[in-house]
JSON list of C-alpha atoms in Angstrom, two decimals:
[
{"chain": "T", "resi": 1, "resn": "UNK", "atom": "CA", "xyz": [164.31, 81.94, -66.30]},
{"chain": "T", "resi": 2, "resn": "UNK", "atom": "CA", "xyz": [162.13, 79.32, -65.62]},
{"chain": "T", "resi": 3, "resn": "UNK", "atom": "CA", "xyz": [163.23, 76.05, -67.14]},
{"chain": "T", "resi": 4, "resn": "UNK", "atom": "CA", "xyz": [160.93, 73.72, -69.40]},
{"chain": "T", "resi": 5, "resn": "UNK", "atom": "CA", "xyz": [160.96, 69.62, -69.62]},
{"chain": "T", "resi": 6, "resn": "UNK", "atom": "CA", "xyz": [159.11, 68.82, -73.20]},
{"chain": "T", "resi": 7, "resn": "UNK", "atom": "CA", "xyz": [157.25, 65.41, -72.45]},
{"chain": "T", "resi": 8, "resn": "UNK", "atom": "CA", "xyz": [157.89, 62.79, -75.90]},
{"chain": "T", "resi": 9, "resn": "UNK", "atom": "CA", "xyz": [155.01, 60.92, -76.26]},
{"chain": "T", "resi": 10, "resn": "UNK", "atom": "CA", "xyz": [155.89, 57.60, -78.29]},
{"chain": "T", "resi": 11, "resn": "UNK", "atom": "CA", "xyz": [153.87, 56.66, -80.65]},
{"chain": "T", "resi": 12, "resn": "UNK", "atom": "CA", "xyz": [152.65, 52.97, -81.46]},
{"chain": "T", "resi": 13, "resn": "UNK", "atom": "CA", "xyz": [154.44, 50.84, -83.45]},
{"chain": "T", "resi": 14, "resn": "UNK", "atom": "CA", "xyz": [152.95, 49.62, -86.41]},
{"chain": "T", "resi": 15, "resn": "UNK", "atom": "CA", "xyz": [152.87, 46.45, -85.14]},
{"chain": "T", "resi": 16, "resn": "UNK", "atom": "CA", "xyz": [151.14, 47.72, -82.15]},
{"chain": "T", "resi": 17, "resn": "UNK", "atom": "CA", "xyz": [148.24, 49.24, -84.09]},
{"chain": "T", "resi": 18, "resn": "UNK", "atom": "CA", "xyz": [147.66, 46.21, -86.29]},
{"chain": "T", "resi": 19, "resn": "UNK", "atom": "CA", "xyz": [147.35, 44.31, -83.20]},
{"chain": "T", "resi": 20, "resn": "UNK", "atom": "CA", "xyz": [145.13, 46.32, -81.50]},
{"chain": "T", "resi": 21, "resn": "UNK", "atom": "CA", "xyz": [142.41, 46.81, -85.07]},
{"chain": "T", "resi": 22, "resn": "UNK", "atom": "CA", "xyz": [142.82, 42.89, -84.69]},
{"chain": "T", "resi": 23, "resn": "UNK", "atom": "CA", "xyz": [141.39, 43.00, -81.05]},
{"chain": "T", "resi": 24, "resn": "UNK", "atom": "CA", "xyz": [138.67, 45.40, -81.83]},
{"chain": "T", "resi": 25, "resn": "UNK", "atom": "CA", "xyz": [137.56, 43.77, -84.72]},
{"chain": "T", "resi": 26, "resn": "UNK", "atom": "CA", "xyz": [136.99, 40.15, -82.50]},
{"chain": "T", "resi": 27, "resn": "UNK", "atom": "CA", "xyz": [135.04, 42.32, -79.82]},
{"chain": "T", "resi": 28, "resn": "UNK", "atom": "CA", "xyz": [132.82, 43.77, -82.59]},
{"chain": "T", "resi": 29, "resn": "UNK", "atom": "CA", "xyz": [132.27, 40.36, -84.59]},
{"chain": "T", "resi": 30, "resn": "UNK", "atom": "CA", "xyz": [131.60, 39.08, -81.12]},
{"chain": "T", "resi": 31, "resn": "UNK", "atom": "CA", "xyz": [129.15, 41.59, -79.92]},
{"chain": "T", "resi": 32, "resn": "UNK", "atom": "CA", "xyz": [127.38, 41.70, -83.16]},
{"chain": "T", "resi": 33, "resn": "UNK", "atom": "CA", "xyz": [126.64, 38.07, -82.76]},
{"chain": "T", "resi": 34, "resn": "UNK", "atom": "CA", "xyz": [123.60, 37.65, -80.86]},
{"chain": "T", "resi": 35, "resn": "UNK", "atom": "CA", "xyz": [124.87, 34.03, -79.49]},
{"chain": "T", "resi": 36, "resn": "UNK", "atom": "CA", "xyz": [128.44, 35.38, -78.36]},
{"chain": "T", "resi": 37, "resn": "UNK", "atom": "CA", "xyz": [126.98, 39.08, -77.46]},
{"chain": "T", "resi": 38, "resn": "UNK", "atom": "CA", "xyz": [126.01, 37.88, -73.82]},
{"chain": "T", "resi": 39, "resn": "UNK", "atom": "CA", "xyz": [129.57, 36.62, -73.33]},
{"chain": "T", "resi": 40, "resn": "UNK", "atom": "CA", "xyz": [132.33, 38.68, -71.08]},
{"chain": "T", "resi": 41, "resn": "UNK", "atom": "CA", "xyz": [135.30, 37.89, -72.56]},
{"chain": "T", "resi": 42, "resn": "UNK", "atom": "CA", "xyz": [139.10, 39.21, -71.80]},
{"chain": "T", "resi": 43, "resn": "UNK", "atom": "CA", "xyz": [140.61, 40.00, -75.72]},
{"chain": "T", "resi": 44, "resn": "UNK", "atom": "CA", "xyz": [144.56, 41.06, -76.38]},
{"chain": "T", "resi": 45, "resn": "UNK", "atom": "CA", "xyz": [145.90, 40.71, -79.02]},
{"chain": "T", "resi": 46, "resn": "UNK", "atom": "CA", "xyz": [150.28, 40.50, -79.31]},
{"chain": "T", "resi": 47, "resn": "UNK", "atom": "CA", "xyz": [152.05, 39.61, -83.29]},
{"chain": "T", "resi": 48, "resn": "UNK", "atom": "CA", "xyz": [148.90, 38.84, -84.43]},
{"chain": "T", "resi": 49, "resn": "UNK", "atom": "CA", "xyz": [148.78, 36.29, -81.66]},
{"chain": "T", "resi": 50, "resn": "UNK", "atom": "CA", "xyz": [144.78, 36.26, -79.62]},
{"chain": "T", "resi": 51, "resn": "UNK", "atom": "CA", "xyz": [144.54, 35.51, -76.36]},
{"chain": "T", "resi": 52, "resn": "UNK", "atom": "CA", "xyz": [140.93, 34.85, -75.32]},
{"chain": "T", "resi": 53, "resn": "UNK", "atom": "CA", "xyz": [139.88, 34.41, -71.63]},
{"chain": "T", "resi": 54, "resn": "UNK", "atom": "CA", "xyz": [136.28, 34.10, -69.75]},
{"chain": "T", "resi": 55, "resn": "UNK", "atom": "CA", "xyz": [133.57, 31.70, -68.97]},
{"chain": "T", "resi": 56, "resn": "UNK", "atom": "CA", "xyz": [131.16, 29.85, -71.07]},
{"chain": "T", "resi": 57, "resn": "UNK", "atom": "CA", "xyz": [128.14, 28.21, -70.41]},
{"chain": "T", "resi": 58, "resn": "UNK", "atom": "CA", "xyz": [128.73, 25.07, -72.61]},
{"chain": "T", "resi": 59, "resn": "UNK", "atom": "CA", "xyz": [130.98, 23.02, -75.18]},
{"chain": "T", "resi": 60, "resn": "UNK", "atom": "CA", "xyz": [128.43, 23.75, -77.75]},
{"chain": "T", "resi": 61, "resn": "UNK", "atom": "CA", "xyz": [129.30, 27.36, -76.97]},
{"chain": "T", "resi": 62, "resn": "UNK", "atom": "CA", "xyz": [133.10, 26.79, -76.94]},
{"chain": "T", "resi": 63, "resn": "UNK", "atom": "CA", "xyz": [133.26, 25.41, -79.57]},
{"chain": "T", "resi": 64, "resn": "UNK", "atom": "CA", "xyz": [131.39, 27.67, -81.55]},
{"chain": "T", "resi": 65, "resn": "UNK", "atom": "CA", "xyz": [133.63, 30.71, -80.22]},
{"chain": "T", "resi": 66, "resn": "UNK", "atom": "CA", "xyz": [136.34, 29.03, -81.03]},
{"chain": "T", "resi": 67, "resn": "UNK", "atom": "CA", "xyz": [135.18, 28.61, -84.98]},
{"chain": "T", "resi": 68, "resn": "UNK", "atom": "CA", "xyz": [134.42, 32.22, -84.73]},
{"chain": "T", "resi": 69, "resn": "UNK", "atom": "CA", "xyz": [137.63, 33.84, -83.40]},
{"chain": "T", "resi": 70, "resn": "UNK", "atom": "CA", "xyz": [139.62, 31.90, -86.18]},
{"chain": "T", "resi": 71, "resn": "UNK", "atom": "CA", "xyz": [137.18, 33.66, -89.13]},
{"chain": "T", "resi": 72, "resn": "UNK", "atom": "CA", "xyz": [138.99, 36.35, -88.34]},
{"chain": "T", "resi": 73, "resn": "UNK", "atom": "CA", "xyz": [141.74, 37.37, -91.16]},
{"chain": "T", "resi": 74, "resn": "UNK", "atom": "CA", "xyz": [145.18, 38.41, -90.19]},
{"chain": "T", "resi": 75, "resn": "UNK", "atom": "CA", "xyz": [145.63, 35.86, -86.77]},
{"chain": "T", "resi": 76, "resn": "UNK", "atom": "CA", "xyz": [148.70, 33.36, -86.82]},
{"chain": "T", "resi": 77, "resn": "UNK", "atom": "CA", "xyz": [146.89, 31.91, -83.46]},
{"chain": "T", "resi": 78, "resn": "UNK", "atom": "CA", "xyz": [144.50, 31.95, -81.25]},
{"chain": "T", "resi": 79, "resn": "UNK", "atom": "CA", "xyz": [145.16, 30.96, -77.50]},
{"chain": "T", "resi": 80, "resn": "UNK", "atom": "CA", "xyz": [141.14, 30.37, -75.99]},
{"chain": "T", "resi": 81, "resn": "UNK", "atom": "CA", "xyz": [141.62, 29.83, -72.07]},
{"chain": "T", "resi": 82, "resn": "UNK", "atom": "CA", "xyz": [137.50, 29.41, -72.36]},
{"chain": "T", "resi": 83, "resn": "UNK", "atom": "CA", "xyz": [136.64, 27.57, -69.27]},
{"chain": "T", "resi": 84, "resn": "UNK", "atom": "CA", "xyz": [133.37, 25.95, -68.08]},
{"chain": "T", "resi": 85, "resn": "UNK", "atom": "CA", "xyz": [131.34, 26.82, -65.61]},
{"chain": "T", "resi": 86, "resn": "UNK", "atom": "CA", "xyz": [132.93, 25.62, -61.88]},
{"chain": "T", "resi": 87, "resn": "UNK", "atom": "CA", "xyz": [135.70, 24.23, -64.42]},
{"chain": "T", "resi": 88, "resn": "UNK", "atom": "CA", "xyz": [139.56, 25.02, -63.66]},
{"chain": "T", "resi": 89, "resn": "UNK", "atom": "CA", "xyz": [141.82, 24.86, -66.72]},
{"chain": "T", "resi": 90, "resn": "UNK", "atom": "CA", "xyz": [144.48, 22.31, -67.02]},
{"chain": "T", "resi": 91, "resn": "UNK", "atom": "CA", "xyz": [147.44, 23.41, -68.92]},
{"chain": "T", "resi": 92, "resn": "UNK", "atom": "CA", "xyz": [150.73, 22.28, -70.01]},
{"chain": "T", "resi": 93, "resn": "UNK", "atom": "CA", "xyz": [153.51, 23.75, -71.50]},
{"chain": "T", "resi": 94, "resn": "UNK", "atom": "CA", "xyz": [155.91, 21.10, -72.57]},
{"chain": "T", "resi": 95, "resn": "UNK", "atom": "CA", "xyz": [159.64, 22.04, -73.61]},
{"chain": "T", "resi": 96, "resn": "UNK", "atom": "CA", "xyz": [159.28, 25.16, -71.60]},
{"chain": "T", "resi": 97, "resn": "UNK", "atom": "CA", "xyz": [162.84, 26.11, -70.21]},
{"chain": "T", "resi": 98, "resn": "UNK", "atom": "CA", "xyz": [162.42, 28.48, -67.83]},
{"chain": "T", "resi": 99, "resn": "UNK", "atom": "CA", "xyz": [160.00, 30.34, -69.46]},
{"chain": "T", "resi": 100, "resn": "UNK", "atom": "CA", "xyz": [156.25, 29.51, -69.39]},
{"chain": "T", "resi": 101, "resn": "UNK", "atom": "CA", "xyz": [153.28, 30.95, -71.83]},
{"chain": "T", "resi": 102, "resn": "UNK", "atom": "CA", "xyz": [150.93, 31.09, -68.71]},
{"chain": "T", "resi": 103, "resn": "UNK", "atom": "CA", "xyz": [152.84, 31.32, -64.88]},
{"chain": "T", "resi": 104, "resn": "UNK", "atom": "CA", "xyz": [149.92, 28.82, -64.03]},
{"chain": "T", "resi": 105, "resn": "UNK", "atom": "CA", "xyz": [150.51, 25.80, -66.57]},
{"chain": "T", "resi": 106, "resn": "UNK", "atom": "CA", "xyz": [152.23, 22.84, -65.72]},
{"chain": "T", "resi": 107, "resn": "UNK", "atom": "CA", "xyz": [156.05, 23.77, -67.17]},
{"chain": "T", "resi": 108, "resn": "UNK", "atom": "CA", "xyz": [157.43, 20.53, -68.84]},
{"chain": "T", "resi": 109, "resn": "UNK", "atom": "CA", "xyz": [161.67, 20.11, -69.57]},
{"chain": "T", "resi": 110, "resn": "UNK", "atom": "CA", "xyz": [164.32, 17.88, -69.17]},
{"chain": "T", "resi": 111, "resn": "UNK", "atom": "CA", "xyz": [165.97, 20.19, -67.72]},
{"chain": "T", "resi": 112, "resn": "UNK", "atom": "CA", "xyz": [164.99, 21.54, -63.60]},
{"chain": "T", "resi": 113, "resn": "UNK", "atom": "CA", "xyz": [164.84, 25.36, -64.61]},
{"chain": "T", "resi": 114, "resn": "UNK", "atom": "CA", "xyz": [163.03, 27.79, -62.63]},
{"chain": "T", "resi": 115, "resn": "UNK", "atom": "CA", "xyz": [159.18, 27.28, -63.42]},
{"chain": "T", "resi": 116, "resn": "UNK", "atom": "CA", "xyz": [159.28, 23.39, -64.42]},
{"chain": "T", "resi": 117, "resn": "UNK", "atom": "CA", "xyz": [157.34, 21.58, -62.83]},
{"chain": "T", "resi": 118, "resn": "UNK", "atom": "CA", "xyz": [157.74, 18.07, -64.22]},
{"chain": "T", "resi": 119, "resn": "UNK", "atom": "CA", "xyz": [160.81, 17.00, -65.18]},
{"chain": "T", "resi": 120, "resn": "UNK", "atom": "CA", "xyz": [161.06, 14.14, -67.63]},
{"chain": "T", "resi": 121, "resn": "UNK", "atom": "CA", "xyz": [162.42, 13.13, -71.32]},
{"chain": "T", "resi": 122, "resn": "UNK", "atom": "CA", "xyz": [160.01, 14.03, -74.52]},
{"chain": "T", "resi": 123, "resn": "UNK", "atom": "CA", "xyz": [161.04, 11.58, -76.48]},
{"chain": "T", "resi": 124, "resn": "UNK", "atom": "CA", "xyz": [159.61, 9.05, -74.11]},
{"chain": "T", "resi": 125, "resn": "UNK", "atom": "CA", "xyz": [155.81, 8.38, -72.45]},
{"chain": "T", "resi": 126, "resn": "UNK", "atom": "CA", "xyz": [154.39, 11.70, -70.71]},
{"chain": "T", "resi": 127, "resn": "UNK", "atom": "CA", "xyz": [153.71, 10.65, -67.12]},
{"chain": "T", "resi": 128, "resn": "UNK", "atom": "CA", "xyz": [150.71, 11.93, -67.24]},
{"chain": "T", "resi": 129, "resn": "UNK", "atom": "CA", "xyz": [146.90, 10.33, -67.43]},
{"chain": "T", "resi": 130, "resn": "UNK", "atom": "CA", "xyz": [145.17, 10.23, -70.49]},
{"chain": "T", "resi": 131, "resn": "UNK", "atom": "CA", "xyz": [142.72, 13.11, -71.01]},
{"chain": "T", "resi": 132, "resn": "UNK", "atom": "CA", "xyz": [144.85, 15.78, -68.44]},
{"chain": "T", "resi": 133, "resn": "UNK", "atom": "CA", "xyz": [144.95, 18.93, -69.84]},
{"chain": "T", "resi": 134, "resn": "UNK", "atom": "CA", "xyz": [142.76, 20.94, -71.75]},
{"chain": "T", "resi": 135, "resn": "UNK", "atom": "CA", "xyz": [145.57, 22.97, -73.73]},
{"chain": "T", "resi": 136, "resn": "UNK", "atom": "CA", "xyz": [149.12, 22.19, -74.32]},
{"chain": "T", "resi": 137, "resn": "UNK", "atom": "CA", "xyz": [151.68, 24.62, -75.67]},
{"chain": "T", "resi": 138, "resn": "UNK", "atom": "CA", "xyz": [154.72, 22.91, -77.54]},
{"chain": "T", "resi": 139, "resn": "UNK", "atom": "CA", "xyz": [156.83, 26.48, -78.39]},
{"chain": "T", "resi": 140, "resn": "UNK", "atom": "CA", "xyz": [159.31, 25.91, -80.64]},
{"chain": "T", "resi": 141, "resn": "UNK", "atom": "CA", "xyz": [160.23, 22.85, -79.28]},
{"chain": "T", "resi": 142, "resn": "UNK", "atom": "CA", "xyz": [158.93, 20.18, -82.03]},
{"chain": "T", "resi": 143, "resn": "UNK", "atom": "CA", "xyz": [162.22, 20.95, -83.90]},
{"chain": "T", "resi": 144, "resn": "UNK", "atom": "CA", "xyz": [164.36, 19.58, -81.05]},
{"chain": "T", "resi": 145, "resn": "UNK", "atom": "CA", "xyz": [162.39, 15.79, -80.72]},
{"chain": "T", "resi": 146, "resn": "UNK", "atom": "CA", "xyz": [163.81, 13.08, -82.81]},
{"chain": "T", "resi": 147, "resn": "UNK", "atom": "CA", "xyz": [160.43, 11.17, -82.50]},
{"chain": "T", "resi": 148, "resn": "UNK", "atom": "CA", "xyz": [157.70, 13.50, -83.27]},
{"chain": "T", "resi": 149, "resn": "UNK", "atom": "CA", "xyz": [155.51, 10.54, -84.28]},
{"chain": "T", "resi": 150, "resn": "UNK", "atom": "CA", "xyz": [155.79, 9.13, -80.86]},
{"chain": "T", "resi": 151, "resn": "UNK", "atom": "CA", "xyz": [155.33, 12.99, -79.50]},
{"chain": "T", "resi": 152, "resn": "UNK", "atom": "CA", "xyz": [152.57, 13.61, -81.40]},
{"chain": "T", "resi": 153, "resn": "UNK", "atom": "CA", "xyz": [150.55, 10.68, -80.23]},
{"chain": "T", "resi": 154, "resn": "UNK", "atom": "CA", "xyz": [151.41, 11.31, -76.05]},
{"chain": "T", "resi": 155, "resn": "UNK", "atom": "CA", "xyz": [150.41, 14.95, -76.51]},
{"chain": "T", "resi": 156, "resn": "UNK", "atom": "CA", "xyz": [147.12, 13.23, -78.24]},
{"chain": "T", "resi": 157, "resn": "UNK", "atom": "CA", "xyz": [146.83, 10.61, -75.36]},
{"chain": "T", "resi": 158, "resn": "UNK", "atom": "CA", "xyz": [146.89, 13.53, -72.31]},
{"chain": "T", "resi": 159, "resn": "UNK", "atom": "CA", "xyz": [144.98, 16.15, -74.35]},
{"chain": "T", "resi": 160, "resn": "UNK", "atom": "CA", "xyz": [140.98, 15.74, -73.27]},
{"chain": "T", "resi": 161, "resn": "UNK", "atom": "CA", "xyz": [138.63, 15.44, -76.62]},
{"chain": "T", "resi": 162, "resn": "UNK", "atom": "CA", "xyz": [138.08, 18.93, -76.37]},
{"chain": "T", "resi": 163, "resn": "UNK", "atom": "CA", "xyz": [141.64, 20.07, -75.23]},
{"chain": "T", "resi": 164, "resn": "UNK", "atom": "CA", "xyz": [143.80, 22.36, -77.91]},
{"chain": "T", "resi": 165, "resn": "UNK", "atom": "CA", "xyz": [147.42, 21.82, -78.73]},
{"chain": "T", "resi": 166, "resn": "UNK", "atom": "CA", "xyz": [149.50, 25.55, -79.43]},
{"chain": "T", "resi": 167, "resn": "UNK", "atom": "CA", "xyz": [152.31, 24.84, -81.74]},
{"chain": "T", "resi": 168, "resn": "UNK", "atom": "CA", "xyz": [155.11, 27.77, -82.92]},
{"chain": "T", "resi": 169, "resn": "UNK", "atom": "CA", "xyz": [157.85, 26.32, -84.57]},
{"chain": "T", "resi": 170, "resn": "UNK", "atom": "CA", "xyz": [160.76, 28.01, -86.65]},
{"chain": "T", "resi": 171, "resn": "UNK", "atom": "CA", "xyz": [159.92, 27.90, -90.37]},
{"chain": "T", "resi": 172, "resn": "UNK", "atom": "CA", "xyz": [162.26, 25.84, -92.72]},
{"chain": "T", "resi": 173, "resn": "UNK", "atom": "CA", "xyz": [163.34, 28.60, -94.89]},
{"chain": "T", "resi": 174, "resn": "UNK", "atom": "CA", "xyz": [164.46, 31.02, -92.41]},
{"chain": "T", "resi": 175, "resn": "UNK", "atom": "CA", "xyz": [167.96, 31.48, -90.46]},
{"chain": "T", "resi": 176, "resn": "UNK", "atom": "CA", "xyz": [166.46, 30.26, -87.17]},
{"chain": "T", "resi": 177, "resn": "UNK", "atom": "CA", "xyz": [165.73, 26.89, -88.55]},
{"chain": "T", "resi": 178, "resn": "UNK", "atom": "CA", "xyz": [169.47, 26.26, -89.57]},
{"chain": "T", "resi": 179, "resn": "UNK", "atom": "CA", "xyz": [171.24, 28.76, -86.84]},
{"chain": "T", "resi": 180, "resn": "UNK", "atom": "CA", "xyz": [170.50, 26.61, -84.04]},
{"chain": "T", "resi": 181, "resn": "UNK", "atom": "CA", "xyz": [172.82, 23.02, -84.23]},
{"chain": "T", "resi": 182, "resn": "UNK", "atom": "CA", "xyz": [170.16, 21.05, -81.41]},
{"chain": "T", "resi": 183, "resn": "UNK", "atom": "CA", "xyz": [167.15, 21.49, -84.43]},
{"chain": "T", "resi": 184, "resn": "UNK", "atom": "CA", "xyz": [166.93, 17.99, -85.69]},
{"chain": "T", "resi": 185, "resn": "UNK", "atom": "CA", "xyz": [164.19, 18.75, -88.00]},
{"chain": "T", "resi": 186, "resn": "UNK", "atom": "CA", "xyz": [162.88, 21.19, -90.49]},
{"chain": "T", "resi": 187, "resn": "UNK", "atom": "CA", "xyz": [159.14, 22.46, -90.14]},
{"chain": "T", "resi": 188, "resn": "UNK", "atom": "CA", "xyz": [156.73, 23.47, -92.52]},
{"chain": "T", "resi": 189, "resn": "UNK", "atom": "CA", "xyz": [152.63, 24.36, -91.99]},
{"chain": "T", "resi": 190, "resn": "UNK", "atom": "CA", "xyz": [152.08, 21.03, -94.54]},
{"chain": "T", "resi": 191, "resn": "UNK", "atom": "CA", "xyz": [154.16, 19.06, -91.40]},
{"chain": "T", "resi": 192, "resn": "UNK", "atom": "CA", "xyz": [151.05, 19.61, -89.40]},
{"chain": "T", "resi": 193, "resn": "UNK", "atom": "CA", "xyz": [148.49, 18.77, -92.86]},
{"chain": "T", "resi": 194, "resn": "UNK", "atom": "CA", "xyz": [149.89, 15.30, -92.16]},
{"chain": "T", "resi": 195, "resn": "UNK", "atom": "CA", "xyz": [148.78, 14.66, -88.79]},
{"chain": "T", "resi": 196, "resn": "UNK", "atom": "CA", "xyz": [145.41, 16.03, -90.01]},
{"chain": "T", "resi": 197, "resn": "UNK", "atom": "CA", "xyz": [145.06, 13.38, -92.67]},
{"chain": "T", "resi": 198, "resn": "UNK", "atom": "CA", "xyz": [144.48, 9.64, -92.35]},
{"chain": "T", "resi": 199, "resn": "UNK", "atom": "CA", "xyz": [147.99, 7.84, -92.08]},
{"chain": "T", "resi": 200, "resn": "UNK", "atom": "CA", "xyz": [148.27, 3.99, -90.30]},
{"chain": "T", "resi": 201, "resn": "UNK", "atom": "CA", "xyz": [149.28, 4.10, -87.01]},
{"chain": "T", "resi": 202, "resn": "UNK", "atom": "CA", "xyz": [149.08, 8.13, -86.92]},
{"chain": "T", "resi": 203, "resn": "UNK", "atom": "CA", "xyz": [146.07, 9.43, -84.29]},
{"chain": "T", "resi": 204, "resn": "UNK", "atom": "CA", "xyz": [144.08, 11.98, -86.13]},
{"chain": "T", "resi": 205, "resn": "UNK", "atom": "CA", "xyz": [144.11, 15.69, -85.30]},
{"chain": "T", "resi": 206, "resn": "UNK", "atom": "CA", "xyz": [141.40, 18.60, -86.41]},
{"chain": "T", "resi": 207, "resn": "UNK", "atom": "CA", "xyz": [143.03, 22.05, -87.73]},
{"chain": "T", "resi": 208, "resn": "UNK", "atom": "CA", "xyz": [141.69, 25.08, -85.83]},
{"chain": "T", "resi": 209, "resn": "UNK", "atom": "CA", "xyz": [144.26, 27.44, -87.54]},
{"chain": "T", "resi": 210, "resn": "UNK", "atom": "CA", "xyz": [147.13, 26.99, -89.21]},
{"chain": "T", "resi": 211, "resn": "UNK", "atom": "CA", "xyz": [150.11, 29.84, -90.60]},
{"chain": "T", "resi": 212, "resn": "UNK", "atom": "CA", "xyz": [152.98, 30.89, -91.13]},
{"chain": "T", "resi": 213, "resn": "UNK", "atom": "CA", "xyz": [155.16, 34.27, -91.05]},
{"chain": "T", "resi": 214, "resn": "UNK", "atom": "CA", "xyz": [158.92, 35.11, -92.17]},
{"chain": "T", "resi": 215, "resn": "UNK", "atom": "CA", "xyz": [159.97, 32.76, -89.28]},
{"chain": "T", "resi": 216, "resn": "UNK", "atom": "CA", "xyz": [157.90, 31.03, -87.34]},
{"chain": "T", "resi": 217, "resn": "UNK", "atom": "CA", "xyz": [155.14, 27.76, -88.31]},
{"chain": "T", "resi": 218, "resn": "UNK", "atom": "CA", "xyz": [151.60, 28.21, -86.36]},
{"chain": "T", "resi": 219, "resn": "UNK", "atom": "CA", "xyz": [149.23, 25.63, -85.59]},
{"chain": "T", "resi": 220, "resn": "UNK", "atom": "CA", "xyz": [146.47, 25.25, -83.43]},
{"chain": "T", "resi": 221, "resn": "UNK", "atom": "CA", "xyz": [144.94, 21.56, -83.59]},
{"chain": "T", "resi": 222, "resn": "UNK", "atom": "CA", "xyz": [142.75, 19.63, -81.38]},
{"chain": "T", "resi": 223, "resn": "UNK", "atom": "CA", "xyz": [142.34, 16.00, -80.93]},
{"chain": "T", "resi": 224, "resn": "UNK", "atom": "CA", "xyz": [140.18, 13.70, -82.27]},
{"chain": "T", "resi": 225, "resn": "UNK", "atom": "CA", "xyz": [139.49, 10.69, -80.20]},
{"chain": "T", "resi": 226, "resn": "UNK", "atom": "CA", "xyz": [135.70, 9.60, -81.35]},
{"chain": "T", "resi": 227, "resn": "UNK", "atom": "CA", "xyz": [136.90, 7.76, -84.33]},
{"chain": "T", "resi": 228, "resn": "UNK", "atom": "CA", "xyz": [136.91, 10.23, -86.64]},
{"chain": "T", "resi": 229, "resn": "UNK", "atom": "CA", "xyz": [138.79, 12.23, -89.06]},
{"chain": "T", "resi": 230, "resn": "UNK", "atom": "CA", "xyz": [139.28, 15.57, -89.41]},
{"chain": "T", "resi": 231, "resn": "UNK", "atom": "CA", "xyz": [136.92, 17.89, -91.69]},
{"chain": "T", "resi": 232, "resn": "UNK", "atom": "CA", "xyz": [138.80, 17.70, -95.40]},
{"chain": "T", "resi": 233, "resn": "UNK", "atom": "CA", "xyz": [137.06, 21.46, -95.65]},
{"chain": "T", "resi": 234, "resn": "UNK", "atom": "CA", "xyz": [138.51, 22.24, -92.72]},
{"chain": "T", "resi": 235, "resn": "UNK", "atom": "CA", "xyz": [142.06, 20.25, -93.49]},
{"chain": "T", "resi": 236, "resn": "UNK", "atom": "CA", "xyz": [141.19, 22.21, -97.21]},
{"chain": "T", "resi": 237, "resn": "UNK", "atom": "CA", "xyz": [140.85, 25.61, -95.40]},
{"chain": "T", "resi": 238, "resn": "UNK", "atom": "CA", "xyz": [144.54, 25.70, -93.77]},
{"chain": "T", "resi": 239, "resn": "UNK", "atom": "CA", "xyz": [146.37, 23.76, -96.03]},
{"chain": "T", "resi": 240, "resn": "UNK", "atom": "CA", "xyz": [146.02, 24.16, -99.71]}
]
């Protein structure tokens, strides 16, 4: 008797296929927009997480895409490697471990793991030039710095004017906040309102997205080095 193997197909998580209606709803709002339908753009989406890569042919247009990926309901953040033409993308990743977001950023630690790249102290000057990179990812690695006023302004200094800061950060009520004894601080989203609102001494910041799940804080903010302030609509939007 001939012997049968029955194949199990697996089916997606739910997880999985909220992702993925995420991803196909940013490709249709995209393509349904006659000044993003020209764009060819790389979209995944992972925990509600976007990551957005291609060209565009100017910072008007970047920054436009960027308003319009964040429209869209359901996202905790949106990652938008959106270069320039001829334009290479600098990127950091400070507190990294041995674990980067992108293998090509620029891992940051005080530690010399696998994948660093600079080694140096985060609670001191970045030894780096002002106006570096054009994103920096700081994964759940605010909690660890003592001085996250001085932090805060370095990753402002070495961030361009049009550069993005990714932040993920445990949230204050949940176990992982408390669980691990090197967190020196708790985190909330309205810890990120306050760098977004005029303080002495503090260098302002413009929310792109801020959220929040069971465990984890999310904020995307960008820099703002023309002596502004951020938009209180915007600030409004995210934070109350």
């Amino acid at each position: 008797m001939e012997e049968t193997t029955e194949m199990t197909v697996q089916s997606p998580s739910w997880s999985q296929l909220r992702d993925d209606m995420l991803t196909r709803e940013l490709l249709d709002t995209l393509a349904c927009d006659q000044r993003t339908a020209h764009l060819e753009l790389s979209i995944s989406t992972e925990g509600r997480v976007v990551q957005v890569k291609g060209q565009v042919g100017s910072e008007e247009e970047r920054q436009r895409l960027r308003r319009l990926l964040r429209r869209q309901d359901g996202l905790y953040a949106v990652w938008d490697f959106l270069s320039l033409p001829n334009q290479q993308l600098a990127v950091a990743d400070i507190g990294c471990g041995s674990h980067k977001q992108a293998d090509w950023a620029c891992g940051v630690d005080r530690f010399a793991l696998p994948g660093v790249d600079v080694v140096t102290n985060l609670e001191a000057a970045l030894p780096f030039e002002e106006n570096s990179f054009d994103h920096i990812f700081a994964i759940h690695v605010l909690e660890h710095i003592v001085d996250l006023m001085g932090l805060m302004g370095e990753l402002h200094r070495v961030l361009r004017p049009t550069g993005v800061l990714h932040i993920f950060a445990p949230y204050w009520r949940h176990v992982h906040a408390v669980a691990d004894p090197t967190h020196v601080r708790f985190i909330d989203m309205q810890t990120f309102r306050y760098f977004c609102q005029p303080h002495p001494g503090v260098l302002p910041w413009q929310p792109l997205i801020a959220a929040s799940s069971d465990d984890t804080v999310f904020a995307d903010l960008q820099p703002l080095k023309d002596g502004t302030t951020a938009d209180p609509s915007q600030v409004a939007r995210w934070f109350y």
